[in-house]
Amino acid sequence: MSIGHTLLGLLESGPRHGYDLKRAFDEKFGHDRPLHYGQVYSTMSRLLKNGLVEVDGVEAGGGPERKRYAITDAGITDVSQWLTEPEKPEPYLQSTLYTKVVLALLTGRSAADLLDRQRAEHLRLMRILTDRKRRGDLADQLICDHALFHLEADLRWLELTAARLGQLAKEVGA
């Protein structure tokens, strides 16, 4: 996820302080990985330097000055362009799981046991996500669906690999 573009998009509704941006980000996107304040302020500093935001006001308080940021026309153009670009699909061609299966075969360990343990872990996580999806709002449901579909694809791969372990063992020279 592009944090910079996400913060720019949040600024399109109006100027905000860094604290407000963090809160809005966490509420909309950060359920599982909230932003750290340092990440917000370092990102805003970079966006300011690149002319994508500007300081709309500064308020003095009991602590450090609070800057209010506003998106610039260049920032609106940048986030608009980002929103029109499709995300590159990630094909997972360098899978750690595949590496573990091959190494298990090469070292005389049980690749079938490894696949069984992985299957159990995937199913455990799928139960957790399914429960979260049932209890969640629409945003949570969509996020969980995305993760569940990826886990289902992994399960299909686990089953296919388990069915082909004998052939794979011959090919890798185990």
JSON list of N, CA, C and O in Angstrom, two decimals, residues 3-4 7 10 16-26 34-47 69:
[
{"chain": "A", "resi": 3, "resn": "ILE", "atom": "N", "xyz": [1.42, 4.52, 1.34]},
{"chain": "A", "resi": 3, "resn": "ILE", "atom": "CA", "xyz": [0.95, 5.35, 2.45]},
{"chain": "A", "resi": 3, "resn": "ILE", "atom": "C", "xyz": [0.84, 6.80, 2.00]},
{"chain": "A", "resi": 3, "resn": "ILE", "atom": "O", "xyz": [-0.13, 7.48, 2.33]},
{"chain": "A", "resi": 4, "resn": "GLY", "atom": "N", "xyz": [1.81, 7.26, 1.23]},
{"chain": "A", "resi": 4, "resn": "GLY", "atom": "CA", "xyz": [1.77, 8.63, 0.75]},
{"chain": "A", "resi": 4, "resn": "GLY", "atom": "C", "xyz": [0.52, 8.93, -0.05]},
{"chain": "A", "resi": 4, "resn": "GLY", "atom": "O", "xyz": [-0.16, 9.93, 0.18]},
{"chain": "A", "resi": 7, "resn": "LEU", "atom": "N", "xyz": [-2.56, 8.94, 2.24]},
{"chain": "A", "resi": 7, "resn": "LEU", "atom": "CA", "xyz": [-2.68, 10.18, 3.01]},
{"chain": "A", "resi": 7, "resn": "LEU", "atom": "C", "xyz": [-3.11, 11.34, 2.10]},
{"chain": "A", "resi": 7, "resn": "LEU", "atom": "O", "xyz": [-3.93, 12.17, 2.51]},
{"chain": "A", "resi": 10, "resn": "LEU", "atom": "N", "xyz": [-6.78, 11.05, 1.60]},
{"chain": "A", "resi": 10, "resn": "LEU", "atom": "CA", "xyz": [-7.51, 11.49, 2.79]},
{"chain": "A", "resi": 10, "resn": "LEU", "atom": "C", "xyz": [-7.54, 13.01, 2.90]},
{"chain": "A", "resi": 10, "resn": "LEU", "atom": "O", "xyz": [-8.50, 13.59, 3.41]},
{"chain": "A", "resi": 16, "resn": "ARG", "atom": "N", "xyz": [-5.91, 18.65, 7.26]},
{"chain": "A", "resi": 16, "resn": "ARG", "atom": "CA", "xyz": [-5.90, 17.88, 8.50]},
{"chain": "A", "resi": 16, "resn": "ARG", "atom": "C", "xyz": [-4.53, 17.96, 9.15]},
{"chain": "A", "resi": 16, "resn": "ARG", "atom": "O", "xyz": [-3.52, 18.12, 8.49]},
{"chain": "A", "resi": 17, "resn": "HIS", "atom": "N", "xyz": [-4.54, 17.76, 10.46]},
{"chain": "A", "resi": 17, "resn": "HIS", "atom": "CA", "xyz": [-3.30, 17.61, 11.21]},
{"chain": "A", "resi": 17, "resn": "HIS", "atom": "C", "xyz": [-2.79, 16.18, 11.06]},
{"chain": "A", "resi": 17, "resn": "HIS", "atom": "O", "xyz": [-3.57, 15.28, 10.72]},
{"chain": "A", "resi": 18, "resn": "GLY", "atom": "N", "xyz": [-1.52, 15.97, 11.34]},
{"chain": "A", "resi": 18, "resn": "GLY", "atom": "CA", "xyz": [-0.95, 14.63, 11.26]},
{"chain": "A", "resi": 18, "resn": "GLY", "atom": "C", "xyz": [-1.70, 13.64, 12.14]},
{"chain": "A", "resi": 18, "resn": "GLY", "atom": "O", "xyz": [-1.95, 12.50, 11.74]},
{"chain": "A", "resi": 19, "resn": "TYR", "atom": "N", "xyz": [-2.10, 14.07, 13.33]},
{"chain": "A", "resi": 19, "resn": "TYR", "atom": "CA", "xyz": [-2.85, 13.20, 14.24]},
{"chain": "A", "resi": 19, "resn": "TYR", "atom": "C", "xyz": [-4.16, 12.76, 13.59]},
{"chain": "A", "resi": 19, "resn": "TYR", "atom": "O", "xyz": [-4.54, 11.60, 13.67]},
{"chain": "A", "resi": 20, "resn": "ASP", "atom": "N", "xyz": [-4.85, 13.71, 12.96]},
{"chain": "A", "resi": 20, "resn": "ASP", "atom": "CA", "xyz": [-6.13, 13.40, 12.31]},
{"chain": "A", "resi": 20, "resn": "ASP", "atom": "C", "xyz": [-5.94, 12.46, 11.13]},
{"chain": "A", "resi": 20, "resn": "ASP", "atom": "O", "xyz": [-6.77, 11.58, 10.87]},
{"chain": "A", "resi": 21, "resn": "LEU", "atom": "N", "xyz": [-4.84, 12.64, 10.40]},
{"chain": "A", "resi": 21, "resn": "LEU", "atom": "CA", "xyz": [-4.54, 11.75, 9.28]},
{"chain": "A", "resi": 21, "resn": "LEU", "atom": "C", "xyz": [-4.29, 10.33, 9.76]},
{"chain": "A", "resi": 21, "resn": "LEU", "atom": "O", "xyz": [-4.79, 9.36, 9.19]},
{"chain": "A", "resi": 22, "resn": "LYS", "atom": "N", "xyz": [-3.52, 10.19, 10.84]},
{"chain": "A", "resi": 22, "resn": "LYS", "atom": "CA", "xyz": [-3.24, 8.87, 11.40]},
{"chain": "A", "resi": 22, "resn": "LYS", "atom": "C", "xyz": [-4.54, 8.20, 11.83]},
{"chain": "A", "resi": 22, "resn": "LYS", "atom": "O", "xyz": [-4.79, 7.03, 11.55]},
{"chain": "A", "resi": 23, "resn": "ARG", "atom": "N", "xyz": [-5.38, 8.95, 12.52]},
{"chain": "A", "resi": 23, "resn": "ARG", "atom": "CA", "xyz": [-6.64, 8.39, 13.02]},
{"chain": "A", "resi": 23, "resn": "ARG", "atom": "C", "xyz": [-7.53, 7.95, 11.85]},
{"chain": "A", "resi": 23, "resn": "ARG", "atom": "O", "xyz": [-8.10, 6.85, 11.87]},
{"chain": "A", "resi": 24, "resn": "ALA", "atom": "N", "xyz": [-7.64, 8.78, 10.81]},
{"chain": "A", "resi": 24, "resn": "ALA", "atom": "CA", "xyz": [-8.46, 8.43, 9.65]},
{"chain": "A", "resi": 24, "resn": "ALA", "atom": "C", "xyz": [-7.88, 7.21, 8.92]},
{"chain": "A", "resi": 24, "resn": "ALA", "atom": "O", "xyz": [-8.63, 6.31, 8.51]},
{"chain": "A", "resi": 25, "resn": "PHE", "atom": "N", "xyz": [-6.56, 7.17, 8.77]},
{"chain": "A", "resi": 25, "resn": "PHE", "atom": "CA", "xyz": [-5.92, 6.03, 8.12]},
{"chain": "A", "resi": 25, "resn": "PHE", "atom": "C", "xyz": [-6.21, 4.75, 8.91]},
{"chain": "A", "resi": 25, "resn": "PHE", "atom": "O", "xyz": [-6.64, 3.74, 8.33]},
{"chain": "A", "resi": 26, "resn": "ASP", "atom": "N", "xyz": [-5.98, 4.80, 10.21]},
{"chain": "A", "resi": 26, "resn": "ASP", "atom": "CA", "xyz": [-6.18, 3.60, 11.04]},
{"chain": "A", "resi": 26, "resn": "ASP", "atom": "C", "xyz": [-7.63, 3.14, 11.01]},
{"chain": "A", "resi": 26, "resn": "ASP", "atom": "O", "xyz": [-7.91, 1.95, 10.96]},
{"chain": "A", "resi": 34, "resn": "PRO", "atom": "N", "xyz": [-1.87, -0.55, 12.10]},
{"chain": "A", "resi": 34, "resn": "PRO", "atom": "CA", "xyz": [-2.00, 0.91, 12.23]},
{"chain": "A", "resi": 34, "resn": "PRO", "atom": "C", "xyz": [-0.67, 1.60, 11.94]},
{"chain": "A", "resi": 34, "resn": "PRO", "atom": "O", "xyz": [0.40, 1.02, 12.12]},
{"chain": "A", "resi": 35, "resn": "LEU", "atom": "N", "xyz": [-0.78, 2.83, 11.48]},
{"chain": "A", "resi": 35, "resn": "LEU", "atom": "CA", "xyz": [0.42, 3.64, 11.20]},
{"chain": "A", "resi": 35, "resn": "LEU", "atom": "C", "xyz": [1.05, 4.11, 12.50]},
{"chain": "A", "resi": 35, "resn": "LEU", "atom": "O", "xyz": [0.35, 4.38, 13.47]},
{"chain": "A", "resi": 36, "resn": "HIS", "atom": "N", "xyz": [2.34, 4.25, 12.49]},
{"chain": "A", "resi": 36, "resn": "HIS", "atom": "CA", "xyz": [3.04, 4.88, 13.60]},
{"chain": "A", "resi": 36, "resn": "HIS", "atom": "C", "xyz": [3.08, 6.37, 13.31]},
{"chain": "A", "resi": 36, "resn": "HIS", "atom": "O", "xyz": [3.15, 6.79, 12.16]},
{"chain": "A", "resi": 37, "resn": "TYR", "atom": "N", "xyz": [3.04, 7.16, 14.38]},
{"chain": "A", "resi": 37, "resn": "TYR", "atom": "CA", "xyz": [3.09, 8.61, 14.19]},
{"chain": "A", "resi": 37, "resn": "TYR", "atom": "C", "xyz": [4.31, 9.04, 13.38]},
{"chain": "A", "resi": 37, "resn": "TYR", "atom": "O", "xyz": [4.23, 9.90, 12.51]},
{"chain": "A", "resi": 38, "resn": "GLY", "atom": "N", "xyz": [5.45, 8.43, 13.67]},
{"chain": "A", "resi": 38, "resn": "GLY", "atom": "CA", "xyz": [6.67, 8.78, 12.95]},
{"chain": "A", "resi": 38, "resn": "GLY", "atom": "C", "xyz": [6.53, 8.54, 11.46]},
{"chain": "A", "resi": 38, "resn": "GLY", "atom": "O", "xyz": [7.06, 9.31, 10.64]},
{"chain": "A", "resi": 39, "resn": "GLN", "atom": "N", "xyz": [5.80, 7.50, 11.09]},
{"chain": "A", "resi": 39, "resn": "GLN", "atom": "CA", "xyz": [5.58, 7.19, 9.68]},
{"chain": "A", "resi": 39, "resn": "GLN", "atom": "C", "xyz": [4.71, 8.27, 9.02]},
{"chain": "A", "resi": 39, "resn": "GLN", "atom": "O", "xyz": [4.96, 8.67, 7.89]},
{"chain": "A", "resi": 40, "resn": "VAL", "atom": "N", "xyz": [3.71, 8.74, 9.76]},
{"chain": "A", "resi": 40, "resn": "VAL", "atom": "CA", "xyz": [2.85, 9.80, 9.23]},
{"chain": "A", "resi": 40, "resn": "VAL", "atom": "C", "xyz": [3.67, 11.06, 8.97]},
{"chain": "A", "resi": 40, "resn": "VAL", "atom": "O", "xyz": [3.63, 11.64, 7.88]},
{"chain": "A", "resi": 41, "resn": "TYR", "atom": "N", "xyz": [4.45, 11.47, 9.99]},
{"chain": "A", "resi": 41, "resn": "TYR", "atom": "CA", "xyz": [5.17, 12.73, 9.87]},
{"chain": "A", "resi": 41, "resn": "TYR", "atom": "C", "xyz": [6.33, 12.65, 8.87]},
{"chain": "A", "resi": 41, "resn": "TYR", "atom": "O", "xyz": [6.59, 13.62, 8.16]},
{"chain": "A", "resi": 42, "resn": "SER", "atom": "N", "xyz": [6.98, 11.51, 8.77]},
{"chain": "A", "resi": 42, "resn": "SER", "atom": "CA", "xyz": [8.05, 11.40, 7.76]},
{"chain": "A", "resi": 42, "resn": "SER", "atom": "C", "xyz": [7.44, 11.41, 6.35]},
{"chain": "A", "resi": 42, "resn": "SER", "atom": "O", "xyz": [8.01, 12.00, 5.43]},
{"chain": "A", "resi": 43, "resn": "THR", "atom": "N", "xyz": [6.29, 10.78, 6.19]},
{"chain": "A", "resi": 43, "resn": "THR", "atom": "CA", "xyz": [5.61, 10.78, 4.89]},
{"chain": "A", "resi": 43, "resn": "THR", "atom": "C", "xyz": [5.14, 12.18, 4.54]},
{"chain": "A", "resi": 43, "resn": "THR", "atom": "O", "xyz": [5.32, 12.65, 3.41]},
{"chain": "A", "resi": 44, "resn": "MET", "atom": "N", "xyz": [4.57, 12.89, 5.51]},
{"chain": "A", "resi": 44, "resn": "MET", "atom": "CA", "xyz": [4.10, 14.25, 5.25]},
{"chain": "A", "resi": 44, "resn": "MET", "atom": "C", "xyz": [5.28, 15.16, 4.90]},
{"chain": "A", "resi": 44, "resn": "MET", "atom": "O", "xyz": [5.16, 16.03, 4.04]},
{"chain": "A", "resi": 45, "resn": "SER", "atom": "N", "xyz": [6.41, 14.97, 5.54]},
{"chain": "A", "resi": 45, "resn": "SER", "atom": "CA", "xyz": [7.60, 15.76, 5.25]},
{"chain": "A", "resi": 45, "resn": "SER", "atom": "C", "xyz": [8.04, 15.54, 3.81]},
{"chain": "A", "resi": 45, "resn": "SER", "atom": "O", "xyz": [8.38, 16.49, 3.09]},
{"chain": "A", "resi": 46, "resn": "ARG", "atom": "N", "xyz": [8.01, 14.28, 3.37]},
{"chain": "A", "resi": 46, "resn": "ARG", "atom": "CA", "xyz": [8.39, 13.96, 1.99]},
{"chain": "A", "resi": 46, "resn": "ARG", "atom": "C", "xyz": [7.39, 14.56, 1.00]},
{"chain": "A", "resi": 46, "resn": "ARG", "atom": "O", "xyz": [7.76, 15.12, -0.03]},
{"chain": "A", "resi": 47, "resn": "LEU", "atom": "N", "xyz": [6.10, 14.45, 1.31]},
{"chain": "A", "resi": 47, "resn": "LEU", "atom": "CA", "xyz": [5.07, 15.02, 0.43]},
{"chain": "A", "resi": 47, "resn": "LEU", "atom": "C", "xyz": [5.19, 16.54, 0.35]},
{"chain": "A", "resi": 47, "resn": "LEU", "atom": "O", "xyz": [4.99, 17.13, -0.72]},
{"chain": "A", "resi": 69, "resn": "TYR", "atom": "N", "xyz": [-2.04, 20.18, 7.30]},
{"chain": "A", "resi": 69, "resn": "TYR", "atom": "CA", "xyz": [-1.61, 19.97, 5.92]},
{"chain": "A", "resi": 69, "resn": "TYR", "atom": "C", "xyz": [-2.80, 20.03, 4.98]},
{"chain": "A", "resi": 69, "resn": "TYR", "atom": "O", "xyz": [-3.91, 19.60, 5.31]}
]
